[in-house]
PDB file of C-alpha atoms and ligand atoms in Angstrom:
ATOM      1  CA  MET A1430    -189.219 -91.884-123.751  1.00 70.00           C
ATOM      2  CA  ILE A1431    -190.458 -89.231-121.471  1.00 71.00           C
ATOM      3  CA  ALA A1432    -188.162 -90.187-118.879  1.00 73.00           C
ATOM      4  CA  VAL A1433    -185.057 -90.264-121.340  1.00 70.00           C
ATOM      5  CA  ASN A1434    -186.181 -86.692-122.205  1.00 77.00           C
ATOM      6  CA  ILE A1435    -186.442 -85.570-118.653  1.00 69.00           C
ATOM      7  CA  ALA A1436    -182.820 -87.113-117.899  1.00 75.00           C
ATOM      8  CA  GLY A1437    -181.481 -85.313-121.000  1.00 73.00           C
ATOM      9  CA  LEU A1438    -183.023 -82.104-119.638  1.00 70.00           C
ATOM     10  CA  LEU A1439    -181.724 -82.394-116.192  1.00 71.00           C
ATOM     11  CA  LEU A1440    -178.443 -83.065-117.675  1.00 70.00           C
ATOM     12  CA  ILE A1441    -178.621 -79.969-119.861  1.00 68.00           C
ATOM     13  CA  ALA A1442    -179.576 -77.955-116.748  1.00 67.00           C
ATOM     14  CA  PHE A1443    -176.668 -79.409-114.806  1.00 63.00           C
ATOM     15  CA  ILE A1444    -174.101 -78.582-117.535  1.00 63.00           C
ATOM     16  CA  ILE A1445    -175.501 -75.039-117.916  1.00 61.00           C
ATOM     17  CA  ARG A1446    -175.399 -74.354-113.960  1.00 63.00           C
ATOM     18  CA  TRP A1447    -171.753 -76.133-113.957  1.00 64.00           C
ATOM     19  CA  PHE A1448    -170.208 -74.607-116.915  1.00 61.00           C
ATOM     20  CA  TRP A1449    -171.884 -71.029-117.134  1.00 61.00           C
ATOM     21  CA  LEU A1450    -173.460 -70.131-113.863  1.00 63.00           C
ATOM     22  CA  TYR A1451    -170.986 -71.609-111.587  1.00 64.00           C
ATOM     23  CA  ARG A1452    -169.746 -69.010-108.856  1.00 65.00           C
ATOM     24  CA  PRO A1453    -167.443 -70.003-106.284  1.00 65.00           C
ATOM     25  CA  LYS A1454    -168.867 -69.217-102.713  1.00 66.00           C
ATOM     26  CA  ALA A1455    -166.296 -68.644-100.314  1.00 69.00           C
ATOM     27  CA  GLY A1456    -163.278 -66.483-101.150  1.00 83.00           C
ATOM     28  CA  VAL A1457    -159.806 -65.465 -99.985  1.00 87.00           C
ATOM     29  CA  SER A1458    -158.688 -62.070 -99.839  1.00 88.00           C
ATOM     30  CA  ALA A1459    -154.977 -61.557-100.743  1.00 83.00           C
ATOM     31  CA  ALA A1460    -153.081 -58.830 -99.075  1.00 83.00           C
ATOM     32  CA  PRO A1461    -150.871 -57.079-101.563  1.00 80.00           C
ATOM     33  CA  GLY A1462    -147.682 -59.126-102.038  1.00 79.00           C
ATOM     34  CA  GLN A1463    -149.169 -62.305-100.235  1.00 87.00           C
ATOM     35  CA  ILE A1464    -148.612 -65.474-101.822  1.00 94.00           C
ATOM     36  CA  ILE A1465    -152.222 -67.335-102.068  1.00 95.00           C
ATOM     37  CA  GLU A1466    -152.041 -71.256-102.218  1.00 96.00           C
ATOM     38  CA  VAL A1467    -154.462 -72.800-104.534  1.00 97.00           C
ATOM     39  CA  ARG A1468    -155.195 -76.769-104.423  1.00 96.00           C
ATOM     40  CA  VAL A1469    -156.184 -78.320-107.874  1.00 97.00           C
ATOM     41  CA  LYS A1470    -158.086 -81.258-106.708  1.00 95.00           C
ATOM     42  CA  ASP A1471    -161.220 -83.361-107.018  1.00 93.00           C
ATOM     43  CA  GLY A1472    -162.460 -80.806-109.854  1.00 93.00           C
ATOM     44  CA  VAL A1473    -162.280 -77.711-108.218  1.00 94.00           C
ATOM     45  CA  TYR A1474    -159.628 -74.805-107.354  1.00 95.00           C
ATOM     46  CA  ASP A1475    -159.522 -74.506-103.584  1.00 94.00           C
ATOM     47  CA  PRO A1476    -159.856 -71.547-103.016  1.00 95.00           C
ATOM     48  CA  ALA A1477    -161.823 -70.727-106.148  1.00 95.00           C
ATOM     49  CA  LEU A1478    -162.241 -67.254-105.393  1.00 95.00           C
ATOM     50  CA  ILE A1479    -159.340 -64.959-104.973  1.00 95.00           C
ATOM     51  CA  GLU A1480    -159.838 -61.304-103.990  1.00 94.00           C
ATOM     52  CA  ALA A1481    -157.205 -58.845-104.758  1.00 93.00           C
ATOM     53  CA  VAL A1482    -156.378 -55.049-105.032  1.00 92.00           C
ATOM     54  CA  ALA A1483    -156.003 -53.335-108.396  1.00 93.00           C
ATOM     55  CA  GLY A1484    -152.341 -52.366-108.947  1.00 91.00           C
ATOM     56  CA  LYS A1485    -150.978 -54.600-106.390  1.00 89.00           C
ATOM     57  CA  GLY A1486    -149.111 -57.545-107.120  1.00 88.00           C
ATOM     58  CA  ILE A1487    -150.226 -60.974-105.944  1.00 91.00           C
ATOM     59  CA  SER A1488    -148.838 -64.330-106.245  1.00 95.00           C
ATOM     60  CA  LEU A1489    -150.930 -67.745-106.678  1.00 97.00           C
ATOM     61  CA  LYS A1490    -149.043 -70.575-105.900  1.00 97.00           C
ATOM     62  CA  PHE A1491    -151.063 -73.685-107.626  1.00 98.00           C
ATOM     63  CA  ILE A1492    -150.538 -77.215-106.408  1.00 98.00           C
ATOM     64  CA  ARG A1493    -152.004 -79.728-108.558  1.00 97.00           C
ATOM     65  CA  GLU A1494    -153.101 -82.899-106.824  1.00 97.00           C
ATOM     66  CA  ASP A1495    -155.380 -84.082-109.791  1.00 96.00           C
ATOM     67  CA  GLU A1496    -153.571 -86.480-112.169  1.00 96.00           C
ATOM     68  CA  THR A1497    -155.856 -86.382-114.898  1.00 94.00           C
ATOM     69  CA  ALA A1498    -154.615 -84.342-117.848  1.00 94.00           C
ATOM     70  CA  CYS A1499    -157.475 -81.868-117.577  1.00 92.00           C
ATOM     71  CA  ALA A1500    -155.976 -80.129-114.648  1.00 96.00           C
ATOM     72  CA  SER A1501    -152.497 -79.848-116.207  1.00 97.00           C
ATOM     73  CA  GLN A1502    -152.631 -76.296-117.165  1.00 97.00           C
ATOM     74  CA  VAL A1503    -154.152 -72.851-115.667  1.00 98.00           C
ATOM     75  CA  ILE A1504    -155.149 -70.267-118.000  1.00 98.00           C
ATOM     76  CA  PHE A1505    -156.203 -66.599-117.280  1.00 97.00           C
ATOM     77  CA  PRO A1506    -157.405 -65.537-120.539  1.00 96.00           C
ATOM     78  CA  GLU A1507    -157.646 -61.740-119.902  1.00 94.00           C
ATOM     79  CA  LEU A1508    -154.331 -61.402-118.422  1.00 94.00           C
ATOM     80  CA  GLY A1509    -152.651 -63.723-121.217  1.00 95.00           C
ATOM     81  CA  ILE A1510    -151.459 -66.132-118.602  1.00 96.00           C
ATOM     82  CA  GLN A1511    -151.013 -69.770-119.539  1.00 97.00           C
ATOM     83  CA  LYS A1512    -149.171 -72.174-117.342  1.00 97.00           C
ATOM     84  CA  ASP A1513    -148.264 -75.970-117.172  1.00 98.00           C
ATOM     85  CA  LEU A1514    -148.835 -77.385-113.760  1.00 98.00           C
ATOM     86  CA  PRO A1515    -146.779 -80.372-113.028  1.00 97.00           C
ATOM     87  CA  LEU A1516    -148.177 -82.892-110.594  1.00 97.00           C
ATOM     88  CA  ASP A1517    -147.656 -82.284-106.858  1.00 95.00           C
ATOM     89  CA  ARG A1518    -145.198 -79.346-107.722  1.00 96.00           C
ATOM     90  CA  ALA A1519    -145.932 -75.777-106.792  1.00 97.00           C
ATOM     91  CA  VAL A1520    -146.076 -73.253-109.566  1.00 98.00           C
ATOM     92  CA  VAL A1521    -146.038 -69.777-108.424  1.00 97.00           C
ATOM     93  CA  ILE A1522    -147.765 -66.984-110.818  1.00 97.00           C
ATOM     94  CA  ARG A1523    -147.202 -63.383-110.396  1.00 94.00           C
ATOM     95  CA  LEU A1524    -150.297 -61.340-111.035  1.00 92.00           C
ATOM     96  CA  PHE A1525    -150.378 -57.601-111.596  1.00 90.00           C
ATOM     97  CA  PRO A1526    -154.135 -56.985-112.356  1.00 90.00           C
ATOM     98  CA  GLU A1527    -154.463 -53.115-113.148  1.00 91.00           C
ATOM     99  CA  LYS A1528    -158.131 -52.862-113.534  1.00 93.00           C
ATOM    100  CA  PRO A1529    -160.780 -53.712-111.096  1.00 96.00           C
ATOM    101  CA  GLY A1530    -163.221 -56.507-112.406  1.00 95.00           C
ATOM    102  CA  GLU A1531    -163.445 -60.148-112.473  1.00 95.00           C
ATOM    103  CA  TYR A1532    -160.912 -62.287-114.269  1.00 95.00           C
ATOM    104  CA  ALA A1533    -161.725 -65.977-114.777  1.00 95.00           C
ATOM    105  CA  PHE A1534    -159.138 -68.718-114.912  1.00 97.00           C
ATOM    106  CA  HIS A1535    -159.671 -72.005-115.664  1.00 97.00           C
ATOM    107  CA  CYS A1536    -158.051 -75.241-117.171  1.00 96.00           C
ATOM    108  CA  GLN A1537    -157.860 -75.977-120.969  1.00 93.00           C
ATOM    109  CA  MET A1538    -161.361 -77.339-120.772  1.00 92.00           C
ATOM    110  CA  SER A1539    -162.828 -75.107-118.380  1.00 92.00           C
ATOM    111  CA  MET A1540    -163.884 -77.739-115.963  1.00 92.00           C
ATOM    112  CA  TYR A1541    -161.813 -76.233-113.299  1.00 95.00           C
ATOM    113  CA  ARG A1542    -162.964 -72.598-112.862  1.00 95.00           C
ATOM    114  CA  GLY A1543    -161.743 -69.760-110.632  1.00 96.00           C
ATOM    115  CA  ILE A1544    -162.363 -66.047-110.432  1.00 95.00           C
ATOM    116  CA  LEU A1545    -159.887 -63.356-109.453  1.00 95.00           C
ATOM    117  CA  ARG A1546    -161.810 -60.734-108.113  1.00 94.00           C
ATOM    118  CA  VAL A1547    -159.839 -57.281-108.273  1.00 95.00           C
ATOM    119  CA  THR A1548    -161.348 -54.296-106.510  1.00 93.00           C
TER     120      THR A1548
HETATM  121 CU1   CU B1756    -160.009 -79.430-117.690  1.00 69.13          CU
END
């Protein structure tokens, strides 16, 4: 009984860590106008942290290599962007973040997660 409870608590801790506290470590800085390639694979966006400059356009080229339906869309809620990602086909998304801040992006179920950091 106690073992079950401990397993349950560990699972909850894992879920909280993964879904709420997840912070990508290594990032990529985008020069204005640059196209950054983002691979969608094995449950993570690579890179998952992209740094950009406010008021300058950047392009993210998403390449989905994960067959699961979970990965089939990418959503930038604050930027009002939602795109389908066909398997193994590059989808370029143009972004013009005007205000500095952190803009999350994720799949429909928020399993894949990334951050666009605008400075
Ligand atoms: Cu998903």
